[in-house]
Amino acid sequence: MNDDSGTPAPTPTPTGLRATALLGRPKLWLIPTVLTGLLAFLLALLYMGGIVNPNRELHDLPIALVNSDTGKPLTGQQQNLGTQIAHSIVTNTSSSAAGWRQLSRAQAQDELDAGKIYGALVIPADFTNSVAALTTTNATTRPTITVLTNPGKGSLGSSLASKISTTAAQQASLTIGKQLGAAAPKADATQKLFLADPVLIATQVGHPIGGNSGIGLTAFYYTLLLVLAGFMGGNVISNGVDTALGYADNEIGPWHTRRPTVPIDRTQTLLLKMLMTAGITLLSVSLIMLASVSILGMDATHIPLLWIYSYCAALAVGLGVQAINAAFGGIGQLVSMFVFIVLGLPSSGATVPLQAVPGFYRFLSHFEPMRQLSDGVRAILYFDARGDAGLDRAWTMIAIGTAIGLLFGFGMAIYYDRKGHRRLTPQPA
């Protein structure tokens, strides 16, 4: 068909199928529906499964039991009251929530400072003598048992330990009250009420942390920032390199381009991505510290060590992401999300103690990256960067994780190259 000048009229651009026509195709729905539903179901199981009932799952939470009582046994008894209480607590089989550790006061303080225990129950040196004085006119003060907390182990863990220790101290007070009641049958009603529950329970912070420490949660959130920096940075770099080299389309709003394909094999592409990850992670980690420490005022000591550790931690995650993407291709981002985030959060032990999560998460905690990284951050922020507070193990696991990522990534890339699985695609006209 021609117009008046004899020039053929331009052919209208076909509009294609309408969306409503495609909605009736079952195959179009199948894969997105299955994957989305399965992902939602797994996320609910994994995340909620770790926090639904910490009290039910709680087993062997490390708590120190300090018996400093040096008093002589009361009349008719073979052991002083401190020894009796300690023996009663340790041999109590009605609950497995606490993993009691009988330590000296100095040992208990050292383990509080190293983050090895969640709290302590301390029976003082004059405990038996103070109890004996209650039945005489020489009584001036109530005997006291002290519950020490460790907020550096997280608010929930410290709270659980405090609750367990307080319950044990209250039970001891009631038991002593029965003994005193029998020893003072002529006491008046007011005295009997006092003697029935004679022990004062005092709660103190055993290992203080700074006021800008999020009640022991800044270590978790800072670790999460490092993992997200490595995860998101790795994926952004991977996609950016693929786009720049012509192996992926670049689509921003209505604009769509594809660059000419650069002839490069998988191994060299992975090397490029990993080198860029190492460089860009320097910036991202520095900005995380600038925002967290300098601008927001997060309590942090050992700043140079924290920066070096943060860089190595985020880099290990970023290199792992590149390795997984190289091995799994298009679904690599989903796989790395499960490895570093979905399975890492509930098994990190950073918010809910590992002693209070199901066994599956405790198993994951032995190798999941987030748990290893959070132990190191917690040691630096709260426990004076002590190696035995988890920092030594964290460095070791970072080294092992980095080595595994490099070996796995380059191993798979070299294998694909040798098999001839090239990524070259034709440049569209």
PDB file of N, CA, C and O in Angstrom, residues 337-409:
ATOM      1  N   MET A 337      22.657 -16.883  48.732  1.00  0.00           N
ATOM      2  CA  MET A 337      21.768 -16.298  49.735  1.00  0.00           C
ATOM      3  C   MET A 337      21.457 -17.308  50.829  1.00  0.00           C
ATOM      4  O   MET A 337      21.455 -16.973  52.022  1.00  0.00           O
ATOM      5  N   PHE A 338      21.228 -18.560  50.448  1.00  0.00           N
ATOM      6  CA  PHE A 338      20.971 -19.591  51.453  1.00  0.00           C
ATOM      7  C   PHE A 338      22.218 -19.871  52.282  1.00  0.00           C
ATOM      8  O   PHE A 338      22.150 -20.015  53.503  1.00  0.00           O
ATOM      9  N   VAL A 339      23.377 -19.946  51.632  1.00  0.00           N
ATOM     10  CA  VAL A 339      24.616 -20.281  52.339  1.00  0.00           C
ATOM     11  C   VAL A 339      24.985 -19.207  53.352  1.00  0.00           C
ATOM     12  O   VAL A 339      25.299 -19.510  54.515  1.00  0.00           O
ATOM     13  N   PHE A 340      24.941 -17.954  52.940  1.00  0.00           N
ATOM     14  CA  PHE A 340      25.476 -16.882  53.782  1.00  0.00           C
ATOM     15  C   PHE A 340      24.434 -16.197  54.653  1.00  0.00           C
ATOM     16  O   PHE A 340      24.793 -15.605  55.675  1.00  0.00           O
ATOM     17  N   ILE A 341      23.163 -16.230  54.275  1.00  0.00           N
ATOM     18  CA  ILE A 341      22.161 -15.460  55.018  1.00  0.00           C
ATOM     19  C   ILE A 341      21.061 -16.345  55.595  1.00  0.00           C
ATOM     20  O   ILE A 341      20.841 -16.372  56.808  1.00  0.00           O
ATOM     21  N   VAL A 342      20.355 -17.085  54.743  1.00  0.00           N
ATOM     22  CA  VAL A 342      19.190 -17.840  55.204  1.00  0.00           C
ATOM     23  C   VAL A 342      19.577 -18.854  56.272  1.00  0.00           C
ATOM     24  O   VAL A 342      18.937 -18.937  57.333  1.00  0.00           O
ATOM     25  N   LEU A 343      20.614 -19.643  56.031  1.00  0.00           N
ATOM     26  CA  LEU A 343      21.050 -20.630  57.017  1.00  0.00           C
ATOM     27  C   LEU A 343      21.951 -20.010  58.081  1.00  0.00           C
ATOM     28  O   LEU A 343      22.094 -20.555  59.176  1.00  0.00           O
ATOM     29  N   GLY A 344      22.543 -18.853  57.755  1.00  0.00           N
ATOM     30  CA  GLY A 344      23.483 -18.245  58.685  1.00  0.00           C
ATOM     31  C   GLY A 344      22.834 -17.521  59.840  1.00  0.00           C
ATOM     32  O   GLY A 344      23.311 -17.600  60.977  1.00  0.00           O
ATOM     33  N   LEU A 345      21.741 -16.808  59.594  1.00  0.00           N
ATOM     34  CA  LEU A 345      21.125 -16.012  60.652  1.00  0.00           C
ATOM     35  C   LEU A 345      20.667 -16.850  61.847  1.00  0.00           C
ATOM     36  O   LEU A 345      21.034 -16.556  62.992  1.00  0.00           O
ATOM     37  N   PRO A 346      19.855 -17.899  61.653  1.00  0.00           N
ATOM     38  CA  PRO A 346      19.380 -18.638  62.835  1.00  0.00           C
ATOM     39  C   PRO A 346      20.441 -19.494  63.506  1.00  0.00           C
ATOM     40  O   PRO A 346      20.245 -19.928  64.638  1.00  0.00           O
ATOM     41  N   SER A 347      21.563 -19.739  62.826  1.00  0.00           N
ATOM     42  CA  SER A 347      22.607 -20.585  63.415  1.00  0.00           C
ATOM     43  C   SER A 347      23.807 -19.769  63.876  1.00  0.00           C
ATOM     44  O   SER A 347      24.837 -20.342  64.222  1.00  0.00           O
ATOM     45  N   SER A 348      23.680 -18.439  63.893  1.00  0.00           N
ATOM     46  CA  SER A 348      24.819 -17.604  64.261  1.00  0.00           C
ATOM     47  C   SER A 348      25.073 -17.574  65.765  1.00  0.00           C
ATOM     48  O   SER A 348      26.191 -17.291  66.207  1.00  0.00           O
ATOM     49  N   GLY A 349      24.029 -17.831  66.573  1.00  0.00           N
ATOM     50  CA  GLY A 349      24.179 -17.740  68.022  1.00  0.00           C
ATOM     51  C   GLY A 349      24.346 -16.321  68.511  1.00  0.00           C
ATOM     52  O   GLY A 349      24.675 -16.105  69.675  1.00  0.00           O
ATOM     53  N   ALA A 350      24.122 -15.347  67.639  1.00  0.00           N
ATOM     54  CA  ALA A 350      24.358 -13.950  68.003  1.00  0.00           C
ATOM     55  C   ALA A 350      23.171 -13.318  68.707  1.00  0.00           C
ATOM     56  O   ALA A 350      23.338 -12.383  69.488  1.00  0.00           O
ATOM     57  N   THR A 351      21.967 -13.788  68.442  1.00  0.00           N
ATOM     58  CA  THR A 351      20.780 -13.252  69.115  1.00  0.00           C
ATOM     59  C   THR A 351      20.191 -14.280  70.087  1.00  0.00           C
ATOM     60  O   THR A 351      19.876 -13.949  71.224  1.00  0.00           O
ATOM     61  N   VAL A 352      20.045 -15.515  69.639  1.00  0.00           N
ATOM     62  CA  VAL A 352      19.581 -16.610  70.492  1.00  0.00           C
ATOM     63  C   VAL A 352      20.765 -17.536  70.740  1.00  0.00           C
ATOM     64  O   VAL A 352      21.406 -17.975  69.781  1.00  0.00           O
ATOM     65  N   PRO A 353      21.120 -17.831  72.001  1.00  0.00           N
ATOM     66  CA  PRO A 353      22.262 -18.711  72.260  1.00  0.00           C
ATOM     67  C   PRO A 353      22.108 -20.053  71.554  1.00  0.00           C
ATOM     68  O   PRO A 353      20.999 -20.571  71.414  1.00  0.00           O
ATOM     69  N   LEU A 354      23.213 -20.611  71.103  1.00  0.00           N
ATOM     70  CA  LEU A 354      23.163 -21.905  70.420  1.00  0.00           C
ATOM     71  C   LEU A 354      22.630 -23.000  71.337  1.00  0.00           C
ATOM     72  O   LEU A 354      22.092 -23.999  70.860  1.00  0.00           O
ATOM     73  N   GLN A 355      22.775 -22.798  72.655  1.00  0.00           N
ATOM     74  CA  GLN A 355      22.238 -23.774  73.604  1.00  0.00           C
ATOM     75  C   GLN A 355      20.723 -23.717  73.686  1.00  0.00           C
ATOM     76  O   GLN A 355      20.104 -24.574  74.316  1.00  0.00           O
ATOM     77  N   ALA A 356      20.105 -22.709  73.026  1.00  0.00           N
ATOM     78  CA  ALA A 356      18.654 -22.543  73.091  1.00  0.00           C
ATOM     79  C   ALA A 356      17.993 -22.691  71.721  1.00  0.00           C
ATOM     80  O   ALA A 356      16.860 -22.253  71.538  1.00  0.00           O
ATOM     81  N   VAL A 357      18.699 -23.292  70.765  1.00  0.00           N
ATOM     82  CA  VAL A 357      18.120 -23.539  69.446  1.00  0.00           C
ATOM     83  C   VAL A 357      18.120 -25.042  69.188  1.00  0.00           C
ATOM     84  O   VAL A 357      18.880 -25.789  69.812  1.00  0.00           O
ATOM     85  N   PRO A 358      17.265 -25.521  68.268  1.00  0.00           N
ATOM     86  CA  PRO A 358      17.235 -26.954  67.957  1.00  0.00           C
ATOM     87  C   PRO A 358      18.587 -27.454  67.462  1.00  0.00           C
ATOM     88  O   PRO A 358      19.426 -26.686  66.968  1.00  0.00           O
ATOM     89  N   GLY A 359      18.781 -28.770  67.560  1.00  0.00           N
ATOM     90  CA  GLY A 359      20.050 -29.378  67.211  1.00  0.00           C
ATOM     91  C   GLY A 359      20.497 -29.121  65.784  1.00  0.00           C
ATOM     92  O   GLY A 359      21.691 -29.051  65.497  1.00  0.00           O
ATOM     93  N   PHE A 360      19.560 -28.982  64.858  1.00  0.00           N
ATOM     94  CA  PHE A 360      19.901 -28.725  63.463  1.00  0.00           C
ATOM     95  C   PHE A 360      20.711 -27.450  63.326  1.00  0.00           C
ATOM     96  O   PHE A 360      21.706 -27.390  62.588  1.00  0.00           O
ATOM     97  N   TYR A 361      20.326 -26.402  64.060  1.00  0.00           N
ATOM     98  CA  TYR A 361      21.036 -25.134  63.983  1.00  0.00           C
ATOM     99  C   TYR A 361      22.382 -25.214  64.692  1.00  0.00           C
ATOM    100  O   TYR A 361      23.346 -24.563  64.272  1.00  0.00           O
ATOM    101  N   ARG A 362      22.459 -25.986  65.752  1.00  0.00           N
ATOM    102  CA  ARG A 362      23.758 -26.171  66.403  1.00  0.00           C
ATOM    103  C   ARG A 362      24.726 -26.887  65.478  1.00  0.00           C
ATOM    104  O   ARG A 362      25.929 -26.597  65.467  1.00  0.00           O
ATOM    105  N   PHE A 363      24.198 -27.826  64.677  1.00  0.00           N
ATOM    106  CA  PHE A 363      25.037 -28.507  63.689  1.00  0.00           C
ATOM    107  C   PHE A 363      25.533 -27.514  62.637  1.00  0.00           C
ATOM    108  O   PHE A 363      26.720 -27.489  62.297  1.00  0.00           O
ATOM    109  N   LEU A 364      24.640 -26.674  62.141  1.00  0.00           N
ATOM    110  CA  LEU A 364      25.031 -25.689  61.136  1.00  0.00           C
ATOM    111  C   LEU A 364      26.074 -24.713  61.678  1.00  0.00           C
ATOM    112  O   LEU A 364      26.941 -24.234  60.935  1.00  0.00           O
ATOM    113  N   SER A 365      26.001 -24.426  62.968  1.00  0.00           N
ATOM    114  CA  SER A 365      26.877 -23.405  63.542  1.00  0.00           C
ATOM    115  C   SER A 365      28.352 -23.780  63.481  1.00  0.00           C
ATOM    116  O   SER A 365      29.222 -22.914  63.605  1.00  0.00           O
ATOM    117  N   HIS A 366      28.651 -25.059  63.294  1.00  0.00           N
ATOM    118  CA  HIS A 366      30.045 -25.485  63.244  1.00  0.00           C
ATOM    119  C   HIS A 366      30.756 -24.984  61.989  1.00  0.00           C
ATOM    120  O   HIS A 366      31.985 -24.877  61.984  1.00  0.00           O
ATOM    121  N   PHE A 367      29.990 -24.681  60.936  1.00  0.00           N
ATOM    122  CA  PHE A 367      30.643 -24.260  59.696  1.00  0.00           C
ATOM    123  C   PHE A 367      29.961 -23.082  59.008  1.00  0.00           C
ATOM    124  O   PHE A 367      30.520 -22.512  58.065  1.00  0.00           O
ATOM    125  N   GLU A 368      28.775 -22.673  59.434  1.00  0.00           N
ATOM    126  CA  GLU A 368      28.108 -21.548  58.791  1.00  0.00           C
ATOM    127  C   GLU A 368      28.924 -20.265  59.004  1.00  0.00           C
ATOM    128  O   GLU A 368      29.320 -19.956  60.127  1.00  0.00           O
ATOM    129  N   PRO A 369      29.167 -19.503  57.929  1.00  0.00           N
ATOM    130  CA  PRO A 369      30.055 -18.332  58.039  1.00  0.00           C
ATOM    131  C   PRO A 369      29.621 -17.298  59.063  1.00  0.00           C
ATOM    132  O   PRO A 369      30.470 -16.738  59.767  1.00  0.00           O
ATOM    133  N   MET A 370      28.318 -17.022  59.181  1.00  0.00           N
ATOM    134  CA  MET A 370      27.903 -15.926  60.047  1.00  0.00           C
ATOM    135  C   MET A 370      28.252 -16.191  61.509  1.00  0.00           C
ATOM    136  O   MET A 370      28.599 -15.275  62.253  1.00  0.00           O
ATOM    137  N   ARG A 371      28.171 -17.442  61.932  1.00  0.00           N
ATOM    138  CA  ARG A 371      28.522 -17.760  63.323  1.00  0.00           C
ATOM    139  C   ARG A 371      30.016 -17.493  63.553  1.00  0.00           C
ATOM    140  O   ARG A 371      30.416 -16.910  64.577  1.00  0.00           O
ATOM    141  N   GLN A 372      30.849 -17.920  62.597  1.00  0.00           N
ATOM    142  CA  GLN A 372      32.281 -17.734  62.766  1.00  0.00           C
ATOM    143  C   GLN A 372      32.635 -16.243  62.803  1.00  0.00           C
ATOM    144  O   GLN A 372      33.450 -15.810  63.627  1.00  0.00           O
ATOM    145  N   LEU A 373      32.020 -15.471  61.923  1.00  0.00           N
ATOM    146  CA  LEU A 373      32.319 -14.043  61.861  1.00  0.00           C
ATOM    147  C   LEU A 373      31.810 -13.305  63.104  1.00  0.00           C
ATOM    148  O   LEU A 373      32.477 -12.419  63.627  1.00  0.00           O
ATOM    149  N   SER A 374      30.625 -13.674  63.581  1.00  0.00           N
ATOM    150  CA  SER A 374      30.057 -12.972  64.740  1.00  0.00           C
ATOM    151  C   SER A 374      30.871 -13.226  65.997  1.00  0.00           C
ATOM    152  O   SER A 374      30.990 -12.338  66.857  1.00  0.00           O
ATOM    153  N   ASP A 375      31.463 -14.417  66.133  1.00  0.00           N
ATOM    154  CA  ASP A 375      32.305 -14.687  67.301  1.00  0.00           C
ATOM    155  C   ASP A 375      33.500 -13.740  67.335  1.00  0.00           C
ATOM    156  O   ASP A 375      33.879 -13.229  68.398  1.00  0.00           O
ATOM    157  N   GLY A 376      34.103 -13.500  66.168  1.00  0.00           N
ATOM    158  CA  GLY A 376      35.244 -12.601  66.120  1.00  0.00           C
ATOM    159  C   GLY A 376      34.869 -11.163  66.404  1.00  0.00           C
ATOM    160  O   GLY A 376      35.574 -10.454  67.137  1.00  0.00           O
ATOM    161  N   VAL A 377      33.762 -10.707  65.827  1.00  0.00           N
ATOM    162  CA  VAL A 377      33.304  -9.334  66.070  1.00  0.00           C
ATOM    163  C   VAL A 377      32.975  -9.151  67.544  1.00  0.00           C
ATOM    164  O   VAL A 377      33.344  -8.131  68.166  1.00  0.00           O
ATOM    165  N   ARG A 378      32.302 -10.103  68.137  1.00  0.00           N
ATOM    166  CA  ARG A 378      31.946 -10.007  69.564  1.00  0.00           C
ATOM    167  C   ARG A 378      33.197  -9.938  70.430  1.00  0.00           C
ATOM    168  O   ARG A 378      33.255  -9.160  71.397  1.00  0.00           O
ATOM    169  N   ALA A 379      34.197 -10.743  70.094  1.00  0.00           N
ATOM    170  CA  ALA A 379      35.436 -10.730  70.876  1.00  0.00           C
ATOM    171  C   ALA A 379      36.117  -9.368  70.793  1.00  0.00           C
ATOM    172  O   ALA A 379      36.624  -8.851  71.800  1.00  0.00           O
ATOM    173  N   ILE A 380      36.132  -8.763  69.605  1.00  0.00           N
ATOM    174  CA  ILE A 380      36.793  -7.467  69.440  1.00  0.00           C
ATOM    175  C   ILE A 380      36.016  -6.353  70.142  1.00  0.00           C
ATOM    176  O   ILE A 380      36.591  -5.507  70.835  1.00  0.00           O
ATOM    177  N   LEU A 381      34.693  -6.360  69.982  1.00  0.00           N
ATOM    178  CA  LEU A 381      33.886  -5.271  70.520  1.00  0.00           C
ATOM    179  C   LEU A 381      33.702  -5.347  72.030  1.00  0.00           C
ATOM    180  O   LEU A 381      33.694  -4.315  72.718  1.00  0.00           O
ATOM    181  N   TYR A 382      33.523  -6.551  72.574  1.00  0.00           N
ATOM    182  CA  TYR A 382      33.115  -6.678  73.977  1.00  0.00           C
ATOM    183  C   TYR A 382      34.159  -7.317  74.889  1.00  0.00           C
ATOM    184  O   TYR A 382      34.106  -7.113  76.103  1.00  0.00           O
ATOM    185  N   PHE A 383      35.071  -8.102  74.345  1.00  0.00           N
ATOM    186  CA  PHE A 383      35.944  -8.909  75.202  1.00  0.00           C
ATOM    187  C   PHE A 383      37.423  -8.649  74.947  1.00  0.00           C
ATOM    188  O   PHE A 383      38.234  -9.573  74.973  1.00  0.00           O
ATOM    189  N   ASP A 384      37.750  -7.380  74.684  1.00  0.00           N
ATOM    190  CA  ASP A 384      39.137  -6.922  74.606  1.00  0.00           C
ATOM    191  C   ASP A 384      39.953  -7.693  73.570  1.00  0.00           C
ATOM    192  O   ASP A 384      41.158  -7.888  73.736  1.00  0.00           O
ATOM    193  N   ALA A 385      39.289  -8.139  72.507  1.00  0.00           N
ATOM    194  CA  ALA A 385      39.962  -8.829  71.403  1.00  0.00           C
ATOM    195  C   ALA A 385      40.744 -10.051  71.865  1.00  0.00           C
ATOM    196  O   ALA A 385      41.787 -10.399  71.286  1.00  0.00           O
ATOM    197  N   ARG A 386      40.245 -10.720  72.893  1.00  0.00           N
ATOM    198  CA  ARG A 386      40.920 -11.917  73.387  1.00  0.00           C
ATOM    199  C   ARG A 386      40.754 -13.069  72.404  1.00  0.00           C
ATOM    200  O   ARG A 386      39.672 -13.324  71.889  1.00  0.00           O
ATOM    201  N   GLY A 387      41.854 -13.778  72.177  1.00  0.00           N
ATOM    202  CA  GLY A 387      41.791 -14.913  71.266  1.00  0.00           C
ATOM    203  C   GLY A 387      40.877 -16.006  71.761  1.00  0.00           C
ATOM    204  O   GLY A 387      40.139 -16.619  70.984  1.00  0.00           O
ATOM    205  N   ASP A 388      40.904 -16.264  73.092  1.00  0.00           N
ATOM    206  CA  ASP A 388      40.073 -17.329  73.635  1.00  0.00           C
ATOM    207  C   ASP A 388      38.619 -16.921  73.768  1.00  0.00           C
ATOM    208  O   ASP A 388      37.786 -17.734  74.178  1.00  0.00           O
ATOM    209  N   ALA A 389      38.282 -15.676  73.424  1.00  0.00           N
ATOM    210  CA  ALA A 389      36.881 -15.246  73.409  1.00  0.00           C
ATOM    211  C   ALA A 389      36.221 -15.549  72.073  1.00  0.00           C
ATOM    212  O   ALA A 389      35.061 -15.195  71.857  1.00  0.00           O
ATOM    213  N   GLY A 390      36.936 -16.186  71.175  1.00  0.00           N
ATOM    214  CA  GLY A 390      36.382 -16.572  69.875  1.00  0.00           C
ATOM    215  C   GLY A 390      37.124 -15.988  68.693  1.00  0.00           C
ATOM    216  O   GLY A 390      36.878 -16.369  67.550  1.00  0.00           O
ATOM    217  N   LEU A 391      38.066 -15.068  68.956  1.00  0.00           N
ATOM    218  CA  LEU A 391      38.759 -14.412  67.851  1.00  0.00           C
ATOM    219  C   LEU A 391      39.720 -15.354  67.134  1.00  0.00           C
ATOM    220  O   LEU A 391      39.814 -15.322  65.897  1.00  0.00           O
ATOM    221  N   ASP A 392      40.436 -16.182  67.872  1.00  0.00           N
ATOM    222  CA  ASP A 392      41.364 -17.123  67.234  1.00  0.00           C
ATOM    223  C   ASP A 392      40.623 -18.063  66.285  1.00  0.00           C
ATOM    224  O   ASP A 392      41.057 -18.291  65.142  1.00  0.00           O
ATOM    225  N   ARG A 393      39.516 -18.611  66.760  1.00  0.00           N
ATOM    226  CA  ARG A 393      38.741 -19.529  65.923  1.00  0.00           C
ATOM    227  C   ARG A 393      38.166 -18.796  64.711  1.00  0.00           C
ATOM    228  O   ARG A 393      38.111 -19.345  63.611  1.00  0.00           O
ATOM    229  N   ALA A 394      37.755 -17.549  64.905  1.00  0.00           N
ATOM    230  CA  ALA A 394      37.189 -16.780  63.802  1.00  0.00           C
ATOM    231  C   ALA A 394      38.215 -16.562  62.702  1.00  0.00           C
ATOM    232  O   ALA A 394      37.920 -16.734  61.509  1.00  0.00           O
ATOM    233  N   TRP A 395      39.445 -16.194  63.071  1.00  0.00           N
ATOM    234  CA  TRP A 395      40.504 -16.020  62.072  1.00  0.00           C
ATOM    235  C   TRP A 395      40.761 -17.328  61.327  1.00  0.00           C
ATOM    236  O   TRP A 395      40.943 -17.333  60.097  1.00  0.00           O
ATOM    237  N   THR A 396      40.794 -18.420  62.073  1.00  0.00           N
ATOM    238  CA  THR A 396      41.039 -19.722  61.440  1.00  0.00           C
ATOM    239  C   THR A 396      39.946 -20.057  60.438  1.00  0.00           C
ATOM    240  O   THR A 396      40.226 -20.505  59.310  1.00  0.00           O
ATOM    241  N   MET A 397      38.681 -19.839  60.814  1.00  0.00           N
ATOM    242  CA  MET A 397      37.571 -20.182  59.925  1.00  0.00           C
ATOM    243  C   MET A 397      37.511 -19.247  58.713  1.00  0.00           C
ATOM    244  O   MET A 397      37.105 -19.664  57.619  1.00  0.00           O
ATOM    245  N   ILE A 398      37.913 -17.976  58.885  1.00  0.00           N
ATOM    246  CA  ILE A 398      37.981 -17.069  57.739  1.00  0.00           C
ATOM    247  C   ILE A 398      39.005 -17.586  56.730  1.00  0.00           C
ATOM    248  O   ILE A 398      38.765 -17.598  55.510  1.00  0.00           O
ATOM    249  N   ALA A 399      40.165 -18.015  57.232  1.00  0.00           N
ATOM    250  CA  ALA A 399      41.204 -18.547  56.341  1.00  0.00           C
ATOM    251  C   ALA A 399      40.725 -19.805  55.628  1.00  0.00           C
ATOM    252  O   ALA A 399      40.924 -19.965  54.405  1.00  0.00           O
ATOM    253  N   ILE A 400      40.079 -20.700  56.378  1.00  0.00           N
ATOM    254  CA  ILE A 400      39.590 -21.941  55.781  1.00  0.00           C
ATOM    255  C   ILE A 400      38.499 -21.640  54.750  1.00  0.00           C
ATOM    256  O   ILE A 400      38.487 -22.203  53.644  1.00  0.00           O
ATOM    257  N   GLY A 401      37.572 -20.746  55.097  1.00  0.00           N
ATOM    258  CA  GLY A 401      36.489 -20.405  54.176  1.00  0.00           C
ATOM    259  C   GLY A 401      37.001 -19.766  52.898  1.00  0.00           C
ATOM    260  O   GLY A 401      36.515 -20.065  51.791  1.00  0.00           O
ATOM    261  N   THR A 402      37.997 -18.879  53.030  1.00  0.00           N
ATOM    262  CA  THR A 402      38.571 -18.244  51.842  1.00  0.00           C
ATOM    263  C   THR A 402      39.248 -19.278  50.954  1.00  0.00           C
ATOM    264  O   THR A 402      39.089 -19.263  49.720  1.00  0.00           O
ATOM    265  N   ALA A 403      39.993 -20.187  51.564  1.00  0.00           N
ATOM    266  CA  ALA A 403      40.674 -21.228  50.783  1.00  0.00           C
ATOM    267  C   ALA A 403      39.670 -22.121  50.058  1.00  0.00           C
ATOM    268  O   ALA A 403      39.850 -22.453  48.877  1.00  0.00           O
ATOM    269  N   ILE A 404      38.594 -22.487  50.753  1.00  0.00           N
ATOM    270  CA  ILE A 404      37.570 -23.329  50.122  1.00  0.00           C
ATOM    271  C   ILE A 404      36.924 -22.595  48.954  1.00  0.00           C
ATOM    272  O   ILE A 404      36.694 -23.161  47.883  1.00  0.00           O
ATOM    273  N   GLY A 405      36.616 -21.303  49.153  1.00  0.00           N
ATOM    274  CA  GLY A 405      36.002 -20.519  48.083  1.00  0.00           C
ATOM    275  C   GLY A 405      36.892 -20.439  46.858  1.00  0.00           C
ATOM    276  O   GLY A 405      36.430 -20.609  45.715  1.00  0.00           O
ATOM    277  N   LEU A 406      38.184 -20.172  47.061  1.00  0.00           N
ATOM    278  CA  LEU A 406      39.105 -20.077  45.935  1.00  0.00           C
ATOM    279  C   LEU A 406      39.244 -21.416  45.212  1.00  0.00           C
ATOM    280  O   LEU A 406      39.196 -21.484  43.974  1.00  0.00           O
ATOM    281  N   LEU A 407      39.431 -22.488  45.979  1.00  0.00           N
ATOM    282  CA  LEU A 407      39.603 -23.804  45.366  1.00  0.00           C
ATOM    283  C   LEU A 407      38.339 -24.240  44.627  1.00  0.00           C
ATOM    284  O   LEU A 407      38.410 -24.743  43.484  1.00  0.00           O
ATOM    285  N   PHE A 408      37.180 -24.032  45.242  1.00  0.00           N
ATOM    286  CA  PHE A 408      35.921 -24.446  44.619  1.00  0.00           C
ATOM    287  C   PHE A 408      35.642 -23.620  43.367  1.00  0.00           C
ATOM    288  O   PHE A 408      35.303 -24.166  42.305  1.00  0.00           O
ATOM    289  N   GLY A 409      35.781 -22.308  43.477  1.00  0.00           N
ATOM    290  CA  GLY A 409      35.465 -21.440  42.351  1.00  0.00           C
ATOM    291  C   GLY A 409      36.365 -21.686  41.158  1.00  0.00           C
ATOM    292  O   GLY A 409      35.891 -21.916  40.031  1.00  0.00           O
TER     293      GLY A 409
END
